[in-house]
PDB file of C-alpha atoms in Angstrom:
ATOM      1  CA  MET A 135      17.359  -0.791  -9.228  1.00  0.00           C
ATOM      2  CA  SER A 136      18.853   2.985  -8.064  1.00  0.00           C
ATOM      3  CA  GLU A 137      18.724   3.464  -4.563  1.00  0.00           C
ATOM      4  CA  THR A 138      15.647   5.103  -3.037  1.00  0.00           C
ATOM      5  CA  ILE A 139      14.621   7.415  -0.016  1.00  0.00           C
ATOM      6  CA  PHE A 140      13.153   3.516   0.706  1.00  0.00           C
ATOM      7  CA  SER A 141      16.159   1.959   1.090  1.00  0.00           C
ATOM      8  CA  LYS A 142      17.962   4.086   2.644  1.00  0.00           C
ATOM      9  CA  ILE A 143      15.635   4.033   5.557  1.00  0.00           C
ATOM     10  CA  ILE A 144      15.747   0.051   5.681  1.00  0.00           C
ATOM     11  CA  THR A 145      20.262   1.028   5.660  1.00  0.00           C
ATOM     12  CA  GLY A 146      19.656   3.143   8.397  1.00  0.00           C
ATOM     13  CA  GLU A 147      21.027   6.505   6.117  1.00  0.00           C
ATOM     14  CA  ILE A 148      18.280   8.216   6.536  1.00  0.00           C
ATOM     15  CA  PRO A 149      16.379   8.202  10.405  1.00  0.00           C
ATOM     16  CA  SER A 150      12.219   7.294  10.449  1.00  0.00           C
ATOM     17  CA  PHE A 151       9.716   6.103  13.176  1.00  0.00           C
ATOM     18  CA  LYS A 152       9.839   2.069  13.127  1.00  0.00           C
ATOM     19  CA  ILE A 153       6.534   0.936  13.734  1.00  0.00           C
ATOM     20  CA  TYR A 154       7.853  -2.875  13.344  1.00  0.00           C
ATOM     21  CA  GLU A 155      10.786  -5.256  11.488  1.00  0.00           C
ATOM     22  CA  ASN A 156      11.854  -8.523  11.003  1.00  0.00           C
ATOM     23  CA  ASP A 157      14.246 -10.195   8.285  1.00  0.00           C
ATOM     24  CA  TYR A 158      12.074  -9.215   5.380  1.00  0.00           C
ATOM     25  CA  VAL A 159       9.604  -6.202   5.691  1.00  0.00           C
ATOM     26  CA  TYR A 160      10.074  -2.513   7.221  1.00  0.00           C
ATOM     27  CA  ALA A 161       6.822  -0.283   8.557  1.00  0.00           C
ATOM     28  CA  PHE A 162       7.039   2.947   9.782  1.00  0.00           C
ATOM     29  CA  LEU A 163       5.159   6.258  10.522  1.00  0.00           C
ATOM     30  CA  ASP A 164       4.976   7.996   7.509  1.00  0.00           C
ATOM     31  CA  ILE A 165       6.375  11.345   7.407  1.00  0.00           C
ATOM     32  CA  SER A 166       2.747  14.091   6.786  1.00  0.00           C
ATOM     33  CA  GLN A 167       0.563  11.582   8.808  1.00  0.00           C
ATOM     34  CA  VAL A 168      -2.532  12.281   6.806  1.00  0.00           C
ATOM     35  CA  THR A 169      -3.881  10.839   9.627  1.00  0.00           C
ATOM     36  CA  LYS A 170      -2.840  10.376  12.862  1.00  0.00           C
ATOM     37  CA  GLY A 171      -0.869   6.490  12.537  1.00  0.00           C
ATOM     38  CA  HIS A 172      -0.932   6.177   9.177  1.00  0.00           C
ATOM     39  CA  THR A 173       2.394   4.018   8.859  1.00  0.00           C
ATOM     40  CA  LEU A 174       4.078   2.526   5.666  1.00  0.00           C
ATOM     41  CA  LEU A 175       4.888  -0.719   5.325  1.00  0.00           C
ATOM     42  CA  ILE A 176       7.517  -1.553   2.536  1.00  0.00           C
ATOM     43  CA  PRO A 177       9.556  -4.877   1.397  1.00  0.00           C
ATOM     44  CA  LYS A 178      12.830  -4.811   2.116  1.00  0.00           C
ATOM     45  CA  LYS A 179      14.086  -6.802  -1.109  1.00  0.00           C
ATOM     46  CA  ALA A 180      13.404  -3.808  -3.256  1.00  0.00           C
ATOM     47  CA  SER A 181      11.538  -3.832  -6.284  1.00  0.00           C
ATOM     48  CA  ALA A 182       9.870  -0.287  -7.713  1.00  0.00           C
ATOM     49  CA  ASN A 183       6.051  -1.765  -8.378  1.00  0.00           C
ATOM     50  CA  ILE A 184       3.973  -4.186  -7.831  1.00  0.00           C
ATOM     51  CA  PHE A 185       4.400  -5.176 -11.241  1.00  0.00           C
ATOM     52  CA  GLU A 186       7.912  -6.131 -10.592  1.00  0.00           C
ATOM     53  CA  THR A 187       7.379  -7.567  -7.821  1.00  0.00           C
ATOM     54  CA  ASP A 188       8.384 -11.518  -6.549  1.00  0.00           C
ATOM     55  CA  GLU A 189       5.952 -13.672  -4.944  1.00  0.00           C
ATOM     56  CA  GLU A 190       7.817 -14.601  -1.872  1.00  0.00           C
ATOM     57  CA  THR A 191       8.352 -10.839  -0.729  1.00  0.00           C
ATOM     58  CA  MET A 192       4.242 -10.849  -1.508  1.00  0.00           C
ATOM     59  CA  LYS A 193       4.220 -13.463   0.888  1.00  0.00           C
ATOM     60  CA  HIS A 194       5.929 -11.634   3.751  1.00  0.00           C
ATOM     61  CA  ILE A 195       3.894  -8.538   3.226  1.00  0.00           C
ATOM     62  CA  GLY A 196       1.504 -10.926   2.795  1.00  0.00           C
ATOM     63  CA  VAL A 197       1.663 -11.527   6.731  1.00  0.00           C
ATOM     64  CA  ALA A 198       2.673  -8.167   8.329  1.00  0.00           C
ATOM     65  CA  LEU A 199       0.099  -6.300   7.132  1.00  0.00           C
ATOM     66  CA  PRO A 200      -2.259  -7.809   9.188  1.00  0.00           C
ATOM     67  CA  LYS A 201      -0.084  -7.350  11.658  1.00  0.00           C
ATOM     68  CA  VAL A 202       0.724  -3.611  11.061  1.00  0.00           C
ATOM     69  CA  ALA A 203      -3.099  -3.037  10.670  1.00  0.00           C
ATOM     70  CA  ASN A 204      -3.460  -4.880  14.101  1.00  0.00           C
ATOM     71  CA  ALA A 205      -0.839  -2.726  15.662  1.00  0.00           C
ATOM     72  CA  ILE A 206      -2.619   0.735  14.548  1.00  0.00           C
ATOM     73  CA  LYS A 207      -6.301  -0.394  15.933  1.00  0.00           C
ATOM     74  CA  LYS A 208      -4.969  -1.525  18.672  1.00  0.00           C
ATOM     75  CA  ALA A 209      -3.483   1.775  19.498  1.00  0.00           C
ATOM     76  CA  PHE A 210      -5.410   4.286  18.155  1.00  0.00           C
ATOM     77  CA  ASN A 211      -9.291   2.457  18.024  1.00  0.00           C
ATOM     78  CA  PRO A 212      -9.823   4.444  14.213  1.00  0.00           C
ATOM     79  CA  ASP A 213     -13.609   3.740  12.464  1.00  0.00           C
ATOM     80  CA  GLY A 214     -11.346   2.046   9.752  1.00  0.00           C
ATOM     81  CA  LEU A 215      -8.598   1.276   7.869  1.00  0.00           C
ATOM     82  CA  ASN A 216      -7.378   2.488   4.535  1.00  0.00           C
ATOM     83  CA  ILE A 217      -4.348   0.542   2.610  1.00  0.00           C
ATOM     84  CA  ILE A 218      -3.227   1.878  -0.532  1.00  0.00           C
ATOM     85  CA  GLN A 219      -0.092   0.542  -2.646  1.00  0.00           C
ATOM     86  CA  ASN A 220       0.371   2.866  -6.398  1.00  0.00           C
ATOM     87  CA  ASN A 221       1.817   1.788  -8.712  1.00  0.00           C
ATOM     88  CA  GLY A 222       3.684   4.311 -11.551  1.00  0.00           C
ATOM     89  CA  GLU A 223       3.411   7.876 -11.731  1.00  0.00           C
ATOM     90  CA  PHE A 224       0.269   7.879 -13.707  1.00  0.00           C
ATOM     91  CA  ALA A 225      -1.083   5.946 -10.603  1.00  0.00           C
ATOM     92  CA  ASP A 226       0.531   9.102  -7.464  1.00  0.00           C
ATOM     93  CA  GLN A 227       3.710   6.437  -7.114  1.00  0.00           C
ATOM     94  CA  SER A 228       6.273   9.010  -5.535  1.00  0.00           C
ATOM     95  CA  VAL A 229       9.139   6.538  -4.438  1.00  0.00           C
ATOM     96  CA  PHE A 230       9.944   3.489  -7.198  1.00  0.00           C
ATOM     97  CA  HIS A 231      10.236   1.294  -4.254  1.00  0.00           C
ATOM     98  CA  LEU A 232       6.903  -0.510  -3.795  1.00  0.00           C
ATOM     99  CA  HIS A 233       5.008   0.335  -0.420  1.00  0.00           C
ATOM    100  CA  PHE A 234       1.651   0.496   1.078  1.00  0.00           C
ATOM    101  CA  HIS A 235       0.453   3.521   2.428  1.00  0.00           C
ATOM    102  CA  LEU A 236      -2.247   2.389   6.092  1.00  0.00           C
ATOM    103  CA  ILE A 237      -4.204   5.334   7.097  1.00  0.00           C
ATOM    104  CA  PRO A 238      -6.572   5.022   9.959  1.00  0.00           C
ATOM    105  CA  ARG A 239      -9.589   6.863   9.488  1.00  0.00           C
ATOM    106  CA  TYR A 240     -11.708   9.136  12.219  1.00  0.00           C
ATOM    107  CA  GLU A 241     -14.893   9.705  11.597  1.00  0.00           C
ATOM    108  CA  ASN A 242     -15.562  12.810  13.697  1.00  0.00           C
ATOM    109  CA  ASP A 243     -11.622  13.961  11.449  1.00  0.00           C
ATOM    110  CA  ILE A 244     -10.842  16.168   8.960  1.00  0.00           C
ATOM    111  CA  ASP A 245      -8.485  14.603   7.358  1.00  0.00           C
ATOM    112  CA  GLY A 246      -6.646  14.895   5.007  1.00  0.00           C
ATOM    113  CA  PHE A 247      -7.664  11.714   2.396  1.00  0.00           C
ATOM    114  CA  GLY A 248      -9.818  11.073   0.016  1.00  0.00           C
ATOM    115  CA  TYR A 249     -10.278  10.078  -3.504  1.00  0.00           C
ATOM    116  CA  LYS A 250     -12.761  10.187  -5.871  1.00  0.00           C
ATOM    117  CA  TRP A 251     -14.928   6.755  -6.523  1.00  0.00           C
ATOM    118  CA  GLU A 252     -16.682   6.553  -9.729  1.00  0.00           C
ATOM    119  CA  THR A 253     -19.107   3.343 -10.613  1.00  0.00           C
ATOM    120  CA  HIS A 254     -19.952   2.314 -14.018  1.00  0.00           C
ATOM    121  CA  GLU A 255     -21.489  -0.801 -13.721  1.00  0.00           C
ATOM    122  CA  ASP A 256     -25.331  -0.067 -15.607  1.00  0.00           C
ATOM    123  CA  GLU A 257     -21.778   1.001 -18.646  1.00  0.00           C
ATOM    124  CA  LEU A 258     -20.953  -2.384 -18.937  1.00  0.00           C
ATOM    125  CA  ASN A 259     -23.554  -4.816 -19.359  1.00  0.00           C
ATOM    126  CA  ASP A 260     -22.525  -8.887 -19.162  1.00  0.00           C
ATOM    127  CA  ASP A 261     -21.989  -9.128 -21.581  1.00  0.00           C
ATOM    128  CA  ALA A 262     -19.015  -5.917 -22.067  1.00  0.00           C
ATOM    129  CA  LYS A 263     -18.169  -7.256 -18.224  1.00  0.00           C
ATOM    130  CA  LYS A 264     -17.796 -11.471 -19.449  1.00  0.00           C
ATOM    131  CA  GLU A 265     -15.404  -9.953 -22.331  1.00  0.00           C
ATOM    132  CA  ILE A 266     -13.078  -8.108 -19.665  1.00  0.00           C
ATOM    133  CA  ALA A 267     -12.917 -11.034 -17.179  1.00  0.00           C
ATOM    134  CA  ALA A 268     -11.529 -12.891 -20.327  1.00  0.00           C
ATOM    135  CA  GLN A 269      -9.289 -10.784 -21.540  1.00  0.00           C
ATOM    136  CA  ILE A 270      -7.435 -10.295 -18.128  1.00  0.00           C
ATOM    137  CA  GLN A 271      -8.549 -14.464 -17.592  1.00  0.00           C
ATOM    138  CA  ALA A 272      -5.499 -14.687 -20.829  1.00  0.00           C
ATOM    139  CA  HIS A 273      -2.782 -13.712 -19.633  1.00  0.00           C
ATOM    140  CA  PHE A 274      -3.129 -16.001 -16.548  1.00  0.00           C
ATOM    141  CA  GLU A 275       0.553 -18.527 -16.422  1.00  0.00           C
TER     142      GLU A 275
END
C-alpha cells in the first residue's frame, strides 16, 4: 500500500491534534471540523478500506471506538454522534487508509453534515428480502 497523509500523521511527519493513541490505533481531530470535536480514528496498520482490513486490526478499532466516542461525549455533551466509515471513491472515500469519522451532533447547531437516507422497504416483499439475505450468506467462509 502506498503512503498516505494518514501514515505521515502517524509517524509525525505531518502534525495533528492527537486525541488518543495506543500501539494499534491513532485518533486525531479532523482538519475540517464539520462539527466541534469531529475526530478520525485510524489503525496504525494501514489498509485501504474495510475489505482489505484483517480481523485483528478490526478488534483494536472496536475497542478504541467507544473510548474515543465517550471522551468526545464527556468533553462536549453532544446530542448525538455519527460514526461514519466510507469504502471506495464512489462511497466518498478520499484517503485510502481505513478511517472512522466520529462526528458529534448538536441539536441547535447548523453544522456542515448531512446525508439523505431513502428507504425501499415497501418495494421489496419478504421473498425478495429472503433472496438478498441468502445471496450475502452464501459468501461467508
